[in-house]
CSV table of C-alpha atoms in Angstrom, one decimal:
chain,number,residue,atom,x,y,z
A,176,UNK,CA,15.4,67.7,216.9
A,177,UNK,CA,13.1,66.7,213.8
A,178,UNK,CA,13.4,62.8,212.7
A,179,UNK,CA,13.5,62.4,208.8
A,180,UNK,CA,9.9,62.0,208.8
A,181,UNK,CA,9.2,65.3,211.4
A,182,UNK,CA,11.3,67.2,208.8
A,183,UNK,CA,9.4,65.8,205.9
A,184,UNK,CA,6.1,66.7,207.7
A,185,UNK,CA,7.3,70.5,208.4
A,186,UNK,CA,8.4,71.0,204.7
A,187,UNK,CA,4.5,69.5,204.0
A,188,UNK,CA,3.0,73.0,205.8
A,189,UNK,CA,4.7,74.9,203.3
A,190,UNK,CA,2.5,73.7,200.7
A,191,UNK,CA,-0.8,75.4,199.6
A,192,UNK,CA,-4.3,74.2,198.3
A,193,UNK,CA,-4.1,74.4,194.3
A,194,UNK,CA,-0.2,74.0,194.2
A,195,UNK,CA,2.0,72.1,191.2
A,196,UNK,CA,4.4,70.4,193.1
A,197,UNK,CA,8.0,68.5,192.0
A,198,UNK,CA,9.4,66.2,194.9
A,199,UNK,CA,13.2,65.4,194.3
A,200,UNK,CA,14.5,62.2,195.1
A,201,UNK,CA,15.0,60.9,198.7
A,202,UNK,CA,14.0,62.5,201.5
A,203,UNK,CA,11.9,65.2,199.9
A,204,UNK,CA,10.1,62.3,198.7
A,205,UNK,CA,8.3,61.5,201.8
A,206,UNK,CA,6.9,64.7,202.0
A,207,UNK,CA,4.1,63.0,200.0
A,208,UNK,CA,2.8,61.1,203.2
A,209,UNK,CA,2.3,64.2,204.9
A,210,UNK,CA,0.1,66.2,202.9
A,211,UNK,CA,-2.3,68.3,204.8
A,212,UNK,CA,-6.3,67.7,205.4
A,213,UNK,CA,-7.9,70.0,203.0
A,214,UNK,CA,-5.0,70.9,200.9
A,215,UNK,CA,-5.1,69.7,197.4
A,216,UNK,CA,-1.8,69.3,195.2
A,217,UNK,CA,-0.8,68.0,192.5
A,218,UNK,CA,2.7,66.8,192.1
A,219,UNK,CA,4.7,66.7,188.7
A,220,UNK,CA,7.2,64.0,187.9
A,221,UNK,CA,9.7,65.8,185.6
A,222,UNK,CA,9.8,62.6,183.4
A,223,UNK,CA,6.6,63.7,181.9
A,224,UNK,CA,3.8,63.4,184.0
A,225,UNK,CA,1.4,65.5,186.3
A,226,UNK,CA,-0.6,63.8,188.7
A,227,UNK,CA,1.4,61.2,190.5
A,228,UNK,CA,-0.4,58.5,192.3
A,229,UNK,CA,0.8,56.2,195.2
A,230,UNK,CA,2.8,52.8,194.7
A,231,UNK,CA,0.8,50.5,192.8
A,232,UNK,CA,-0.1,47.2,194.4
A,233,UNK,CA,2.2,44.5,194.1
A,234,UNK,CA,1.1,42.4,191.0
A,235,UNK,CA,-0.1,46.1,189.3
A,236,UNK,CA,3.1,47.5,188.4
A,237,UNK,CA,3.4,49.3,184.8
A,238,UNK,CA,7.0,49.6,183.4
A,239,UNK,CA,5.6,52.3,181.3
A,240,UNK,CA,4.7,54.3,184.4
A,241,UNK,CA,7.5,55.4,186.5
A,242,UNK,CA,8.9,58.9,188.5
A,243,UNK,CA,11.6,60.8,187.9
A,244,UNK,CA,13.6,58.3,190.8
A,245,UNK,CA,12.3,55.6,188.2
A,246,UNK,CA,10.0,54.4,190.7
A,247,UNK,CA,6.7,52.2,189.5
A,248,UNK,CA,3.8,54.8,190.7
A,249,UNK,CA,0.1,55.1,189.4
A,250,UNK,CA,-2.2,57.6,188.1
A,251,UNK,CA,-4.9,59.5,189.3
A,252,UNK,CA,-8.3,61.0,188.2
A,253,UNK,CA,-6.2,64.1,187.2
A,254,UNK,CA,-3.1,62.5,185.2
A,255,UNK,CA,-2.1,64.1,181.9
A,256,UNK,CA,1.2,62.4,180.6
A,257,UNK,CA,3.3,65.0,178.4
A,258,UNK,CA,7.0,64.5,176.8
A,259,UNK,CA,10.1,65.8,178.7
A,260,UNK,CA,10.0,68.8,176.5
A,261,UNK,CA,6.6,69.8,177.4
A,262,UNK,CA,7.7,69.1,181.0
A,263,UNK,CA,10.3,71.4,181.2
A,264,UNK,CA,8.3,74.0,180.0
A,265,UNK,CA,6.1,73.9,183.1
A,266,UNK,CA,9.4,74.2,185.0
A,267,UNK,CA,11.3,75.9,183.0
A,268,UNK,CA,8.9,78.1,182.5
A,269,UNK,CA,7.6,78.7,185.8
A,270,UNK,CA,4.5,77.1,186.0
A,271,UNK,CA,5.0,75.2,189.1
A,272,UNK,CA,4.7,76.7,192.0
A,273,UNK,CA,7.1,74.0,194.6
A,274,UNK,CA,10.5,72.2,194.3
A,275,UNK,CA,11.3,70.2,197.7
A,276,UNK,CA,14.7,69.4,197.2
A,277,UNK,CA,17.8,67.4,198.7
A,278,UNK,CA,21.2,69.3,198.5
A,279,UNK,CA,24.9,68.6,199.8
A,280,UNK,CA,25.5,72.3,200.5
A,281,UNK,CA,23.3,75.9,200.5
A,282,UNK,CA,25.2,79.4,200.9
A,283,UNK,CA,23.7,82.1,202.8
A,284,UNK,CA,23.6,83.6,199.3
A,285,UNK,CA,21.1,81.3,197.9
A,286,UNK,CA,23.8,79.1,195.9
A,287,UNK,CA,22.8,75.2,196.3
A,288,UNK,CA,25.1,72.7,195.5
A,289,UNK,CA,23.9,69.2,195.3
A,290,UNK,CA,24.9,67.3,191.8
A,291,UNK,CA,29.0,66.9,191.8
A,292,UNK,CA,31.4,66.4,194.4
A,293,UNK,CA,35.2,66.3,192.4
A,294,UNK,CA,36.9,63.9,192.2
A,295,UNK,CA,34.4,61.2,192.6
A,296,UNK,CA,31.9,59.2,189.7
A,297,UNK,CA,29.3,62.4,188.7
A,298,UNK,CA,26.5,61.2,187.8
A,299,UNK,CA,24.8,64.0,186.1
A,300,UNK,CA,22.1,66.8,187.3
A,301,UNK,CA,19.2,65.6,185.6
A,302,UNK,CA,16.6,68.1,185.9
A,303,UNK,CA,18.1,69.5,189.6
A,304,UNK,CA,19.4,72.6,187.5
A,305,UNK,CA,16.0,73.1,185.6
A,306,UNK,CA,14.5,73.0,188.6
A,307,UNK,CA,16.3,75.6,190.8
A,308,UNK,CA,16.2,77.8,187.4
A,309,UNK,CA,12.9,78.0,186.6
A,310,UNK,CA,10.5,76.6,189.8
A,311,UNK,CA,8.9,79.7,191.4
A,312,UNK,CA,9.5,78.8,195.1
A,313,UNK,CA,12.5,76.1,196.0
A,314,UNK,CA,13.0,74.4,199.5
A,315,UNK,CA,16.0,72.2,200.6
A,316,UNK,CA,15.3,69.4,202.7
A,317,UNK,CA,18.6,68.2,203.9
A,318,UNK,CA,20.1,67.1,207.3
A,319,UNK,CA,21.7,70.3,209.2
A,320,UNK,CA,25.4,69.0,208.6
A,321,UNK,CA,27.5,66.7,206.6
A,322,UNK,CA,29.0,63.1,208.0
A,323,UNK,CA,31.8,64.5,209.0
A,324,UNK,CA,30.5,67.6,211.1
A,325,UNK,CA,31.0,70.6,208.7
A,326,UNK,CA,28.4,72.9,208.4
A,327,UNK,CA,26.0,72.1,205.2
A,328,UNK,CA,24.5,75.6,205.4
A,329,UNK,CA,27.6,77.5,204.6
A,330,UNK,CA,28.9,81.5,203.9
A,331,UNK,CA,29.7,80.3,200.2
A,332,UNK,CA,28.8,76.7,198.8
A,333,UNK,CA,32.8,74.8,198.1
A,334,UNK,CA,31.0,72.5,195.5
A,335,UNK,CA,30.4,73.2,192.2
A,336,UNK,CA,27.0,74.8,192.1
A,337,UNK,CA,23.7,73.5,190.8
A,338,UNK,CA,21.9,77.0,190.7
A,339,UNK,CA,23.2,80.7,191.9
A,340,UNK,CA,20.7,82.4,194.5
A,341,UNK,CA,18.1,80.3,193.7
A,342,UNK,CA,17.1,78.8,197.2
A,343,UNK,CA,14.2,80.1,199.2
A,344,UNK,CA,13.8,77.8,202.7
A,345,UNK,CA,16.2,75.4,204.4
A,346,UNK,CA,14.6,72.5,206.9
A,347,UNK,CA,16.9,70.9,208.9
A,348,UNK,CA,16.7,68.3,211.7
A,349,UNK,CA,17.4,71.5,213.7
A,350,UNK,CA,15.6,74.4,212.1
A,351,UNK,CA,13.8,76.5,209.5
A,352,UNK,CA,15.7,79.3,207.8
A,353,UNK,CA,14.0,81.2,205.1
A,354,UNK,CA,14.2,84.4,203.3
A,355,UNK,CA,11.2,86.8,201.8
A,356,UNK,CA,12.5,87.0,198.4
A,357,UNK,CA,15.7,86.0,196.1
A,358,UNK,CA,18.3,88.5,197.1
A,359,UNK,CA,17.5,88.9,200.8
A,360,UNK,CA,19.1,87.6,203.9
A,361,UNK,CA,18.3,84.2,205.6
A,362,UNK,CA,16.2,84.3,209.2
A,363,UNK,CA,15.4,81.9,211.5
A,364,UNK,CA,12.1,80.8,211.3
A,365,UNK,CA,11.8,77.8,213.8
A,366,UNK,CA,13.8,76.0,216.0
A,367,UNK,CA,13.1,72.1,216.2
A,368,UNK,CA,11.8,70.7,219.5
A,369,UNK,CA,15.4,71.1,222.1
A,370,UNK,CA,17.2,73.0,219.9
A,371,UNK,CA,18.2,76.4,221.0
A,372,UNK,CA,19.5,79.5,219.4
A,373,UNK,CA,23.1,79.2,220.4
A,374,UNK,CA,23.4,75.5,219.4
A,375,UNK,CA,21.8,76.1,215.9
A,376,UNK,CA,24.5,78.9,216.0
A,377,UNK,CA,27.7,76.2,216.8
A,378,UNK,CA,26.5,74.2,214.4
A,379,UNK,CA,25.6,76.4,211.4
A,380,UNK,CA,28.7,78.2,209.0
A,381,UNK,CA,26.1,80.8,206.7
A,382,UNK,CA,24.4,83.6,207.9
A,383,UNK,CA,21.4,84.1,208.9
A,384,UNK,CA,19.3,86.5,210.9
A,385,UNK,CA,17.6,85.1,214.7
B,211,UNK,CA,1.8,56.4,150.3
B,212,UNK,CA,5.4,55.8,150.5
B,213,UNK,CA,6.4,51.9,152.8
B,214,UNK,CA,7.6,52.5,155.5
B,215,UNK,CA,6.8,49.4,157.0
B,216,UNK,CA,10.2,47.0,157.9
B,217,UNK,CA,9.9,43.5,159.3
B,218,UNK,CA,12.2,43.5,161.8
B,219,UNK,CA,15.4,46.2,163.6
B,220,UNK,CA,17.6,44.8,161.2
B,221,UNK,CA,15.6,45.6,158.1
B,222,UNK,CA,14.6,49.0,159.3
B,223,UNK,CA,18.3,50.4,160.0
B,224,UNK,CA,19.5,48.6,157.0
B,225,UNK,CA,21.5,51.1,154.9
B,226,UNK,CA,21.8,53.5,157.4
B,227,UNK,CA,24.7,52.8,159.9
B,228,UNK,CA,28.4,54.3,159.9
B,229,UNK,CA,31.3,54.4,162.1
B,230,UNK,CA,30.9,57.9,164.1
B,231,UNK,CA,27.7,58.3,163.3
B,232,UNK,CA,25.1,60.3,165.6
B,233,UNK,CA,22.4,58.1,167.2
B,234,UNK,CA,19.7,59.8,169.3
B,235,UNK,CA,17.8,56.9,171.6
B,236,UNK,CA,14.2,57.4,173.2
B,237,UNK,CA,13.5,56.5,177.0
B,238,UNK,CA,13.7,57.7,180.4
B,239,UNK,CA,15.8,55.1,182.6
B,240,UNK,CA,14.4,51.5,180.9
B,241,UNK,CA,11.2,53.1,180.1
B,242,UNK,CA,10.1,54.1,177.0
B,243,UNK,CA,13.5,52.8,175.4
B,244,UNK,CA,13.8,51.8,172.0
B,245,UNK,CA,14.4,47.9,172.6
B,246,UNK,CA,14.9,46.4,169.5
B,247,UNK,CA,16.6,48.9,168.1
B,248,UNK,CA,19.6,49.0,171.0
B,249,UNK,CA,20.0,45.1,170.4
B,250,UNK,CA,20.2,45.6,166.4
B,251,UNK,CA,22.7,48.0,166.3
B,252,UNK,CA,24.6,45.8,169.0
B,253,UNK,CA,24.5,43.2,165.8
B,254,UNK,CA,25.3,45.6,163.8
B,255,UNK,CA,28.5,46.3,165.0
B,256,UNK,CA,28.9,49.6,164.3
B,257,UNK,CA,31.0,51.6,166.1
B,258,UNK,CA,32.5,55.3,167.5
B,259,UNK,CA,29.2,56.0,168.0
B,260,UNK,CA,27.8,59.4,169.7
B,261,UNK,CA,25.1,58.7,171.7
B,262,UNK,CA,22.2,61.2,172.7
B,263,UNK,CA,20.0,59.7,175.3
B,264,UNK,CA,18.8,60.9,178.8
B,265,UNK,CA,20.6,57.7,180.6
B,266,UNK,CA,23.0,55.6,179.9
B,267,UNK,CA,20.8,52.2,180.3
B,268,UNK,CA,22.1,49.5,182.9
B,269,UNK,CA,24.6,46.9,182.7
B,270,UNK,CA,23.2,44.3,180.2
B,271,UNK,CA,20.3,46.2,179.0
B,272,UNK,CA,19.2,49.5,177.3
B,273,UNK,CA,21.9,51.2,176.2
B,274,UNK,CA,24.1,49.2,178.2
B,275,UNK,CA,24.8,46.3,175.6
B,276,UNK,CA,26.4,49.1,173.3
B,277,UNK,CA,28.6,49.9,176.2
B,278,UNK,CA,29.9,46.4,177.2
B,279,UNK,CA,31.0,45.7,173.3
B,280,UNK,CA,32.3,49.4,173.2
B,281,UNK,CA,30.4,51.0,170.3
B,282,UNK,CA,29.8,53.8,172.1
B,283,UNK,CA,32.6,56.9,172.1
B,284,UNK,CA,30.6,59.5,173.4
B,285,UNK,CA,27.4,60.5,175.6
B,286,UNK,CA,25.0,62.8,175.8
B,287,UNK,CA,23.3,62.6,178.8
B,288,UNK,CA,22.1,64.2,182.0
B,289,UNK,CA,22.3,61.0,184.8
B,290,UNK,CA,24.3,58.3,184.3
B,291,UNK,CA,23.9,56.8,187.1
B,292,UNK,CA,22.8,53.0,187.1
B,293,UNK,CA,25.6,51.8,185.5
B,294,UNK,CA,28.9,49.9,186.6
B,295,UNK,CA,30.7,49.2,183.0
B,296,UNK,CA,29.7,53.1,181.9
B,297,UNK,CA,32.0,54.3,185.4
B,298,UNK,CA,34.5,52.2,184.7
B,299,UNK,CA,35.0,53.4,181.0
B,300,UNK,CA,34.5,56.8,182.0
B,301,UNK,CA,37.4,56.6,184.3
B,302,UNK,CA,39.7,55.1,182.7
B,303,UNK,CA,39.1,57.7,180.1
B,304,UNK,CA,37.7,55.3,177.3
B,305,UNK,CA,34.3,57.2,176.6
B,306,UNK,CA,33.7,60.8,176.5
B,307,UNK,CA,30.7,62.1,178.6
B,308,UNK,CA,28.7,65.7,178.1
B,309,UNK,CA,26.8,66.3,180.6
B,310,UNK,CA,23.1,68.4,180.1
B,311,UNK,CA,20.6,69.3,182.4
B,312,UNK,CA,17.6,67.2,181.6
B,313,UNK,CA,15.2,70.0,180.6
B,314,UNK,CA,18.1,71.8,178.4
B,315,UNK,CA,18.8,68.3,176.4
B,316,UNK,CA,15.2,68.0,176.0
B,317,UNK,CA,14.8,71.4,174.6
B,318,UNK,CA,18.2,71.2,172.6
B,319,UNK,CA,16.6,67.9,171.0
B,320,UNK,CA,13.0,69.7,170.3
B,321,UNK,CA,15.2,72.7,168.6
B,322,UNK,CA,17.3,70.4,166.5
B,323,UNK,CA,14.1,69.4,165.2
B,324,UNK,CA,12.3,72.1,164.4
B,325,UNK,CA,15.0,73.9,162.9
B,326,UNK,CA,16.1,76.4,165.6
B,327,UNK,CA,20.0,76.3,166.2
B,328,UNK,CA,19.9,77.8,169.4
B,329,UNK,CA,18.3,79.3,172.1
B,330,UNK,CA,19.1,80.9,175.9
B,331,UNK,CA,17.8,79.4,178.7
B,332,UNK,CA,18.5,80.4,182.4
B,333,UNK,CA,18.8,76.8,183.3
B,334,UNK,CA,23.2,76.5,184.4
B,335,UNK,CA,23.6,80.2,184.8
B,336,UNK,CA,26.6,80.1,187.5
B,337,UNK,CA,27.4,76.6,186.8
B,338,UNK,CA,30.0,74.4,185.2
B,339,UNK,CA,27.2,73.8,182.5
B,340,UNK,CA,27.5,77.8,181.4
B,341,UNK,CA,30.9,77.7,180.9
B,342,UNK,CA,32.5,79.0,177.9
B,343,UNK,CA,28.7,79.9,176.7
B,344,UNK,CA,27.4,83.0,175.4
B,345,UNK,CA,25.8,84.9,178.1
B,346,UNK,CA,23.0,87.8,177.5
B,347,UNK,CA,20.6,89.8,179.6
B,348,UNK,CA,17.1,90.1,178.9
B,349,UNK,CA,14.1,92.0,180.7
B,350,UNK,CA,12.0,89.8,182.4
B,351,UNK,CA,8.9,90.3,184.4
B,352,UNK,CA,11.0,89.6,187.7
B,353,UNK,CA,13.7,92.4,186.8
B,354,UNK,CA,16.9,91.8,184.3
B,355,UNK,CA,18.0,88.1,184.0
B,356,UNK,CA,21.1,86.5,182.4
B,357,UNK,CA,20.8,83.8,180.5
B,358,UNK,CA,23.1,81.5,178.4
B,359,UNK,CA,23.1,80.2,174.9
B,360,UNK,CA,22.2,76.7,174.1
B,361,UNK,CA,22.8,74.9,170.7
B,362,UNK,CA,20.0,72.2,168.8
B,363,UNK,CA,20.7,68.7,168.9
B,364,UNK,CA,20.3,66.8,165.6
B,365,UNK,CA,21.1,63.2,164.9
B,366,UNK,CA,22.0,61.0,162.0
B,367,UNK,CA,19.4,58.3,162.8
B,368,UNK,CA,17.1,58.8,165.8
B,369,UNK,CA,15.7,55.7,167.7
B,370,UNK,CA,12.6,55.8,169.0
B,371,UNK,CA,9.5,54.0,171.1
B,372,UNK,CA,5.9,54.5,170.5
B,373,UNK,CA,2.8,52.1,171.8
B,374,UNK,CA,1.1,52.1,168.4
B,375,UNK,CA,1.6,53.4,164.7
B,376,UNK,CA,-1.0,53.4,161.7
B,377,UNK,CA,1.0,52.8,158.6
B,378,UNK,CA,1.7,56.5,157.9
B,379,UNK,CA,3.7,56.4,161.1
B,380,UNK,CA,1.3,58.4,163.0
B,381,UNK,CA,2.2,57.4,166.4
B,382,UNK,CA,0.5,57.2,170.0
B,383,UNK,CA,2.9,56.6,173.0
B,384,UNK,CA,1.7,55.2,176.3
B,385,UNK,CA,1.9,57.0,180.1
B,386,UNK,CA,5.5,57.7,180.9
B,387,UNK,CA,7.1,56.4,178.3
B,388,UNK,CA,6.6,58.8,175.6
B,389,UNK,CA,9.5,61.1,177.6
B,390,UNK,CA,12.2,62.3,175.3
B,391,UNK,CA,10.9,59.9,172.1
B,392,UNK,CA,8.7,62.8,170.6
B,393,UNK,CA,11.4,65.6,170.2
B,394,UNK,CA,13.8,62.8,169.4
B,395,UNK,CA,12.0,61.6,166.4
B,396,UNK,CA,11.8,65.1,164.5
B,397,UNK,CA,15.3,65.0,165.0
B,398,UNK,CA,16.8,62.5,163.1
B,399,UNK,CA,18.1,63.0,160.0
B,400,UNK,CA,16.2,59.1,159.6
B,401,UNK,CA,13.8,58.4,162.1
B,402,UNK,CA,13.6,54.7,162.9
B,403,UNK,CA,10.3,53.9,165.1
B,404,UNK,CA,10.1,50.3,166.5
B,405,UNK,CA,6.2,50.3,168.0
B,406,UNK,CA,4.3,47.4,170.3
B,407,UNK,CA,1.1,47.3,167.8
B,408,UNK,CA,0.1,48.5,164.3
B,409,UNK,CA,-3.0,49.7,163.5
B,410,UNK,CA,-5.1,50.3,160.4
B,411,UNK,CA,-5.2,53.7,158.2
B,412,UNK,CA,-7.9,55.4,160.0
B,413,UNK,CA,-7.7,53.9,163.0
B,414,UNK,CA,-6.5,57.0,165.2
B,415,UNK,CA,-8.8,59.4,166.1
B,416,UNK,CA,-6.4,62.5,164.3
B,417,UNK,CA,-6.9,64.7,167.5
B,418,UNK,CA,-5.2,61.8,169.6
B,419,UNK,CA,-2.1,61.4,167.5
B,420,UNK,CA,1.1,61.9,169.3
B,421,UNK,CA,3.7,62.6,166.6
B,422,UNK,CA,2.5,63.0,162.8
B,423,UNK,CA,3.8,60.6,160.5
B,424,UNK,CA,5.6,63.3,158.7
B,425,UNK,CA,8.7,62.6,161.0
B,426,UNK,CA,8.6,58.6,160.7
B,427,UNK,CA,10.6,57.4,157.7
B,428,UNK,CA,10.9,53.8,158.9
B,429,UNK,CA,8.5,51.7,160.9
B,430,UNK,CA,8.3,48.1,162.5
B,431,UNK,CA,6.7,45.9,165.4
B,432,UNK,CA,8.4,44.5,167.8
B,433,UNK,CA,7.9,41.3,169.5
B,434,UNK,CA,8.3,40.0,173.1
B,435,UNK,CA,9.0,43.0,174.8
B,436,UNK,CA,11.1,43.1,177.6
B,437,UNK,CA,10.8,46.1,180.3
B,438,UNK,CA,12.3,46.3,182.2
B,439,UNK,CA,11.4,47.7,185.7
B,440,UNK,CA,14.4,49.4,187.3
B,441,UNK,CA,13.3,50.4,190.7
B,442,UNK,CA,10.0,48.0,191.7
B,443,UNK,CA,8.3,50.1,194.3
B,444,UNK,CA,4.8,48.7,195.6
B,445,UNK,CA,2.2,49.3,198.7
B,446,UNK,CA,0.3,47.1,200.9
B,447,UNK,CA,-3.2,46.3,200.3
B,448,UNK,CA,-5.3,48.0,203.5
B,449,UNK,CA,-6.2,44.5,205.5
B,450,UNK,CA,-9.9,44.1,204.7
């Protein structure tokens, strides 16, 4: 089984020298730390910026710089700053090439769910939906089932959905499933250190091909 | 050249204020948020106002203060979710909330402003968000994709935060906070700029100007500004 920061580093191999990269919020977050040697990428904060630097040093904070989590961060050599309108363009529009994203459920289908759970305080997608819409590649970090043992990677999402088909690669605690393209089926990929085939199987509800 | 140089908030939305009016306000979280402004219309008073901003503020500040006196009857907003007194008037059903994704309110607000009612995004397709919306297929280069139809934002006074303005309200923002504020300000009806330094005609390198004066109609400096940092992340210094 990965740790948080295992499953972080795995999601980190999927990136590629030259990529645009948008990190959601939590977990996803720390893939940051595990950039590989030799790959260059430059991540995008949907607020506005491209670019994104470390945490500052304490005493250097800037309440004028922050990340989409509203985080003080810096800049670097190659910062541009940009309004939310030009930002969304780039993702909208399919300029960037990587969205590493948490999520409460994923369907076999490709449906994600992560924004809303009924019945309790929503507080609002941001740019989640943007992001499954319009970024070229989309991975969900999330952990391989919910607190209360119910499979997270499901045959249909029961949540009201954040994007339809969208999702490319799911990295669990326990495994990698990914597909070729939108539209096909899920596979299994890898299988985290102790984890077998027929326990990913007890513990998984969607589809997927061994 | 037409004044449109205030002395203070109060001056500069002097005239301009209604019950149920339309207010679009500038910022992302606590940054880039049109300070002065939020606290003047707090004086104000006014009231049933529909609110078009990104968040919702946090209890005390931003936004916030128009929550606590109640001013507000409506937001829209795409996260809401720093803030105590704005859950406990949602759910007890005192203030209306419209959800957007981030990228389609930013793109409702640039519309608005440049005179385009509406326009289909992808963005929602399949989600609560499309519902009741105008769905079409068009050919794109990935095969035929269904998008929905998305209406311009315009407001009846838009708030906005730049770093610096030349007297023409030619503005520059700084980093991060310029976020929503540009689209916002050509989408006021009256666009109300509040700014941290003014500089001299001539001043601005034209090539480096954020927003042309064009959509500034009223202008001031504020004083002794406040922000607020919501989440104050840091690193260690490497031990030397």
């Amino acid at each position: 089984m990965w740790t948080r920061d295992q499953q972080a580093a795995r999601a980190a191999k999927e990136l590629q020298d030259g990529f645009y990269v948008n990190l959601g919020i939590g977990m996803p977050t720390l893939v940051a730390n595990f950039i590989p040697e030799g790959v260059d990428v430059t991540l995008q904060s949907e607020n506005g910026m491209l670019g994104m630097g470390p945490f500052p040093f304490a005493g250097e904070e800037d309440p004028d710089l922050i990340n989409a989590g509203k985080q003080t961060i810096t800049e670097l050599d190659r910062t541009s700053y940009f309004s939310s309108a030009d930002s969304f363009a780039m993702i909208r529009g399919g300029h960037i090439d990587l969205s590493i994203l948490g999520a409460m459920e994923v369907a076999d289908n490709g449906d994600i769910a992560n924004w809303m759970i009924p019945g309790k305080m929503v507080k609002g997608m941001g740019g989640a939906m943007d992001l499954v819409a319009g970024v070229k590649k989309i991975i969900v970090l999330m952990e391989h089932n919910a607190k209360d043992g119910s499979a997270k990677f499901k045959t249909a999402c029961t949540l009201p959905l954040t994007g339809k088909g969208v999702v490319d690669m799911v990295i669990s605690e326990l495994a990698v499933l990914a597909r070729p393209a939108k539209g096909a089926p899920f596979k299994l990929i890898e299988l985290a250190p102790g984890i077998d085939l027929d326990i990913l199987k007890v513990r998984t509800e969607g589809h997927f091909e061994a | 050249m037409a004044n449109k140089l205030y002395p203070d908030a109060k001056a500069a939305l002097d005239g301009l204020l209604f019950d149920g009016m339309t207010i679009m306000s500038g910022g992302f979280g606590l940054c880039g948020i049109p300070e002065k402004l939020i606290a003047a219309l707090r004086d104000a008073g006014v009231k049933d106002l529909t609110v078009i901003s990104n968040n919702a503020g946090v209890d005390g500040f931003g936004l916030g203060q128009l929550l606590e006196t109640r001013q507000i009857a409506k937001m829209i907003s795409s996260y809401v979710g720093e803030n105590k007194e704005f859950e406990r008037q949602y759910l007890a059903g005192e203030l209306q909330l419209e959800f957007n994704p981030q990228g389609t309110l930013a793109e409702r607000i640039r519309a608005g402003g440049a005179g385009i009612p509406g326009f289909y995004t992808k963005t929602g397709v399949g989600t609560l968000v499309a519902e009741g919306k105008e769905h079409k297929d068009f050919a794109t280069a990935s095969g035929t994709e269904t998008y929905i139809l998305e209406t311009g934002l315009v407001a009846d006074v838009s708030i906005v935060k730049a770093w610096k303005a030349d007297p023409y309200g030619n503005l520059i923002f700084r980093k991060t906070s310029r976020n929503f504020n540009p689209m916002m300000a050509t989408a006021g009806k009256v666009t109300v700029v509040e700014v941290e330094e003014l500089v001299p005609a001539g001043t601005f390198d034209p090539d480096h100007i954020h927003t042309p004066g064009v959509f500034v109609q009223r202008l001031f400096v504020g004083r002794d500004y406040e922000k607020r940092i919501e989440q104050r992340t840091v690193r260690q210094r490497e031990p030397a």
